[in-house]
Coordinates of C-alpha atoms in Angstrom, one line a residue:
M1 CA -36.4 89.0 0.7
S2 CA -36.0 85.3 1.6
P3 CA -38.5 83.2 2.3
E4 CA -38.6 83.3 5.8
A5 CA -38.3 86.8 6.3
L6 CA -41.2 87.3 3.6
A7 CA -44.0 84.7 4.7
P8 CA -44.0 86.2 8.2
A9 CA -44.2 90.2 6.9
M10 CA -46.5 89.0 4.5
M11 CA -48.8 87.2 6.8
I12 CA -48.7 90.6 9.7
A13 CA -50.0 92.2 7.1
S14 CA -53.0 90.1 6.6
G15 CA -54.0 90.5 9.8
S16 CA -54.2 94.0 9.9
I17 CA -56.1 94.3 6.4
H18 CA -58.3 91.5 7.7
A19 CA -59.4 93.7 10.9
M20 CA -60.3 96.5 7.9
V21 CA -63.1 93.9 6.2
N22 CA -64.2 93.3 9.6
A23 CA -64.5 96.6 10.8
I24 CA -66.3 97.1 7.7
L25 CA -68.5 93.8 8.0
K26 CA -69.5 94.9 11.5
G27 CA -70.2 98.5 10.5
G28 CA -72.9 97.8 8.0
K29 CA -76.7 97.5 8.9
D30 CA -77.4 94.4 7.3
K31 CA -74.6 91.9 8.2
M32 CA -75.3 89.3 5.7
A33 CA -76.7 90.6 2.6
G34 CA -72.3 92.7 3.8
R35 CA -70.8 89.4 3.6
A36 CA -72.9 88.7 0.6
V37 CA -71.0 91.8 -1.4
I38 CA -68.0 91.4 0.2
D39 CA -66.9 87.7 -1.2
G40 CA -69.5 87.8 -4.0
S41 CA -67.4 91.8 -4.9
S42 CA -64.0 89.0 -4.1
A43 CA -66.1 86.8 -6.9
V44 CA -67.0 89.4 -9.6
L45 CA -63.1 90.9 -10.0
L46 CA -61.3 87.3 -9.4
L47 CA -63.3 86.1 -12.5
P48 CA -61.6 87.1 -15.5
A49 CA -58.2 85.3 -13.8
L50 CA -59.3 82.0 -15.0
L51 CA -58.9 82.5 -18.0
F52 CA -55.1 82.9 -16.7
V53 CA -54.2 80.6 -14.0
P54 CA -54.3 76.7 -14.3
L55 CA -56.4 74.1 -13.0
P56 CA -56.2 73.4 -9.8
H57 CA -55.1 69.8 -10.5
G58 CA -54.0 67.7 -6.7
A59 CA -56.1 70.5 -5.2
W60 CA -59.6 69.8 -6.3
G61 CA -60.4 68.1 -2.5
W62 CA -59.2 71.2 -1.0
L63 CA -61.3 73.2 -2.6
A64 CA -64.7 72.0 -2.1
A65 CA -63.8 71.5 1.6
T66 CA -62.2 75.1 1.9
A67 CA -65.7 76.1 0.5
V68 CA -68.4 74.2 2.7
I69 CA -66.3 75.6 5.6
H70 CA -66.3 79.2 4.7
C71 CA -69.7 78.3 4.7
V72 CA -70.5 77.8 8.5
Y73 CA -67.6 80.5 9.0
L74 CA -69.5 83.1 7.4
Y75 CA -73.2 81.7 8.8
A76 CA -71.2 81.9 12.3
L77 CA -69.3 85.4 12.2
V78 CA -72.3 87.1 10.7
R79 CA -74.5 85.6 14.1
A80 CA -71.3 86.9 16.3
F81 CA -71.4 90.5 15.0
E82 CA -75.3 90.5 15.1
T83 CA -75.2 89.4 18.5
S84 CA -72.4 91.1 20.6
D85 CA -69.8 93.9 20.3
F86 CA -67.0 94.2 17.8
S87 CA -64.1 94.4 20.7
A88 CA -65.9 91.4 21.9
A89 CA -66.5 88.6 19.9
Y90 CA -63.3 90.1 17.5
P91 CA -61.4 88.7 19.9
I92 CA -62.2 86.1 21.0
L93 CA -62.8 84.2 17.3
R94 CA -59.3 84.7 17.0
G95 CA -58.1 84.1 19.7
T96 CA -59.4 80.5 18.7
A97 CA -58.2 80.5 16.2
P98 CA -54.5 79.8 16.8
L99 CA -55.3 77.3 19.2
V100 CA -57.0 75.2 17.0
T101 CA -54.4 75.9 14.0
A102 CA -51.4 74.3 16.1
A103 CA -53.3 71.3 17.1
L104 CA -54.5 70.3 14.0
A105 CA -51.5 71.7 12.0
I106 CA -49.0 70.2 14.6
G107 CA -50.9 66.7 15.5
V108 CA -53.1 65.9 12.6
F109 CA -50.7 67.2 9.8
G110 CA -47.3 66.5 11.4
E111 CA -45.9 69.9 10.7
A112 CA -43.1 70.8 13.7
A113 CA -42.9 73.8 15.3
S114 CA -39.9 74.3 18.0
A115 CA -40.9 75.9 21.5
R116 CA -40.8 79.3 20.8
E117 CA -43.0 78.7 18.5
L118 CA -45.0 77.1 20.0
A119 CA -44.8 79.6 23.6
G120 CA -45.5 82.1 20.7
I121 CA -48.6 80.9 19.2
A122 CA -50.1 80.5 22.8
A123 CA -49.2 83.5 24.1
I124 CA -50.9 85.5 21.3
G125 CA -54.2 83.2 21.7
G126 CA -54.0 84.0 25.5
A127 CA -53.5 87.2 25.1
M128 CA -56.7 88.0 23.2
F129 CA -58.9 86.4 26.1
V130 CA -57.6 89.1 28.3
M131 CA -59.0 91.7 25.5
V132 CA -62.0 90.5 26.5
A133 CA -62.2 90.5 30.7
G134 CA -64.5 92.6 31.5
R135 CA -66.9 92.6 28.0
H136 CA -70.0 91.1 28.5
I137 CA -70.7 89.1 25.4
G138 CA -74.4 86.8 26.0
R139 CA -74.1 82.6 25.5
A140 CA -75.1 83.6 21.6
G141 CA -72.4 85.8 21.6
L142 CA -69.7 83.5 23.0
G143 CA -71.2 80.7 21.0
W144 CA -71.3 81.6 18.3
A145 CA -67.5 83.7 18.7
L146 CA -66.3 80.4 19.4
L147 CA -67.8 78.3 16.5
T148 CA -66.5 80.8 13.8
G149 CA -62.8 80.3 15.6
M150 CA -62.9 76.9 15.4
M151 CA -63.9 77.2 11.6
V152 CA -61.1 80.2 11.1
A153 CA -58.7 77.0 12.5
A154 CA -59.8 73.9 10.0
Y155 CA -60.2 76.3 6.3
T156 CA -56.8 78.1 7.7
V157 CA -55.2 74.6 7.8
V158 CA -56.6 73.0 4.7
D159 CA -56.1 75.7 2.5
A160 CA -52.2 75.8 3.8
Q161 CA -52.4 72.0 2.7
G162 CA -54.3 73.0 -0.8
V163 CA -52.4 75.5 -1.7
R164 CA -48.9 73.7 -1.5
A165 CA -51.1 70.8 -3.7
A166 CA -52.4 72.9 -7.0
P167 CA -50.3 73.8 -9.4
T168 CA -49.3 77.9 -8.0
P169 CA -50.3 79.0 -5.5
L170 CA -52.0 82.1 -7.8
S171 CA -54.4 78.6 -9.1
F172 CA -55.4 78.1 -5.6
I173 CA -55.8 81.4 -4.6
V174 CA -58.0 82.5 -7.2
W175 CA -60.6 79.5 -7.7
M176 CA -60.9 79.8 -3.8
F177 CA -62.0 83.2 -4.2
V178 CA -64.6 82.5 -6.8
L179 CA -66.1 79.0 -5.6
M180 CA -66.3 80.7 -1.5
G181 CA -68.4 83.8 -3.3
S182 CA -70.3 82.2 -5.2
A183 CA -71.1 79.4 -2.4
T184 CA -71.4 82.6 -0.4
V185 CA -73.8 84.1 -2.5
T186 CA -75.9 81.2 -2.7
M187 CA -76.4 80.5 0.8
F188 CA -77.1 84.0 2.8
A189 CA -79.9 84.1 -0.7
L190 CA -81.6 80.8 0.7
V191 CA -81.0 81.6 4.5
S192 CA -82.8 85.8 4.0
R193 CA -85.0 84.1 1.1
G194 CA -83.9 87.0 -1.3
R195 CA -84.2 90.1 1.4
I196 CA -79.8 89.8 1.2
F197 CA -80.5 91.1 -2.7
A198 CA -82.3 94.5 -2.1
S199 CA -80.0 95.1 1.4
A200 CA -77.4 95.2 -0.9
R201 CA -78.4 98.3 -3.1
T202 CA -77.6 100.6 0.4
Q203 CA -73.9 99.0 0.9
W204 CA -72.6 97.5 -2.4
R205 CA -69.8 100.6 -1.4
A206 CA -68.2 99.7 1.3
G207 CA -68.7 95.2 0.5
A208 CA -66.7 96.3 -2.7
V209 CA -63.9 98.0 -1.3
A210 CA -64.1 95.1 1.8
G211 CA -64.3 92.3 -1.9
A212 CA -61.2 93.6 -3.0
L213 CA -59.5 93.9 0.2
S214 CA -60.7 90.3 0.9
I215 CA -58.3 89.5 -2.1
L216 CA -55.2 91.1 -0.9
T217 CA -55.4 89.6 3.3
Y218 CA -56.2 85.8 2.3
G219 CA -54.0 85.4 -0.9
L220 CA -51.2 87.3 1.5
A221 CA -52.1 85.2 3.8
L222 CA -52.2 82.0 1.1
S223 CA -49.1 83.1 -0.5
A224 CA -47.0 82.8 2.8
F225 CA -48.6 79.6 3.5
A226 CA -47.1 78.5 0.0
L227 CA -43.3 79.7 1.8
G228 CA -43.6 78.0 5.1
P229 CA -45.4 76.7 8.2
T230 CA -48.8 76.7 9.1
A231 CA -48.9 77.4 12.7
P232 CA -46.5 80.2 13.4
L233 CA -47.6 81.8 10.6
A234 CA -51.5 81.6 11.5
A235 CA -50.7 82.7 15.2
L236 CA -48.7 85.8 13.4
R237 CA -51.9 86.6 11.7
E238 CA -53.3 87.4 15.0
T239 CA -51.3 91.0 15.2
G240 CA -54.6 92.5 13.6
M241 CA -56.2 92.9 16.9
V242 CA -53.8 95.3 17.2
T243 CA -55.2 97.1 14.4
A244 CA -58.5 95.5 15.4
L245 CA -58.4 97.6 18.4
L246 CA -58.1 100.9 16.9
I247 CA -60.6 100.8 14.7
A248 CA -62.9 99.5 17.5
T249 CA -61.3 102.5 19.1
F250 CA -60.7 105.4 17.4
V251 CA -63.9 104.5 14.5
L252 CA -66.2 102.9 16.2
K253 CA -65.7 104.8 19.1
E254 CA -65.3 101.6 21.3
R255 CA -63.8 102.1 24.9
V256 CA -60.4 100.9 25.4
T257 CA -59.8 99.1 29.1
A258 CA -56.8 98.0 31.1
G259 CA -57.6 93.9 30.1
R260 CA -57.0 95.6 26.5
A261 CA -53.9 96.9 26.9
V262 CA -52.4 94.0 28.1
G263 CA -53.6 92.0 25.5
V264 CA -52.3 94.1 22.7
L265 CA -48.3 94.0 24.5
G266 CA -49.5 90.1 25.0
I267 CA -50.2 89.6 21.5
L268 CA -46.8 91.5 20.1
G269 CA -44.5 89.0 22.8
G270 CA -46.4 86.2 21.2
A271 CA -45.3 87.7 17.8
L272 CA -41.5 88.9 18.7
L273 CA -41.2 85.0 19.7
I274 CA -42.1 83.3 17.0
L275 CA -40.3 86.3 14.6
T276 CA -36.8 86.0 17.2
R277 CA -34.5 82.9 14.9

């Protein structure tokens, strides 16, 4: 399969797996503990791999930046899920991300994007906001969801640059997960004053599964960024919202509205615009 076809396929798969990880997080009782277990598990699973990948020379600055951004992102994500329904918060934070990502990738880093790709990015972002129509979300939940979306865009652009600057994509991926996991557990331990460790005992199994899935979902995304342009690929990852809707409906038992159905069609239409050559 050519890089032009492989990168979008990897990103679409990444989006669906990402929705599963967030549904596991939302389903847990203690969101901080759940997120600490997820990222801590990812770090532990990849720790031995540090012995087999080259040092990420050329990407240390990007790694430091993404560790800080991910801490802000994960704290905002936890607060969004604590204050809002999954089906209300998730479309907002994921809808914000591709629009801001495109602005950063194209406006700041000068990446190219065709008019068709830009139309697809706009359609995906707009469709996810349509999915929230009629859903109640308070000011706090909205604020945390928007902040989360902006942080998703920030780390997406930073990591796309970092994975291209590292000696190999695998080098950046392994080091990023280990550093991010360490930073996340430390942050939530300090914020909760150690409470997360007691809570983690009751949800470590689901967290460990989600941690392994996190490696898969973001490993696929970063590998795709090594092969193609940031903005359209990042937008394709939001097709995972279709999976998120299925999970919200059949697992979390949340109601499907006409707006959500229209939103899914918009997401699929936007993806088609990006994928059509």
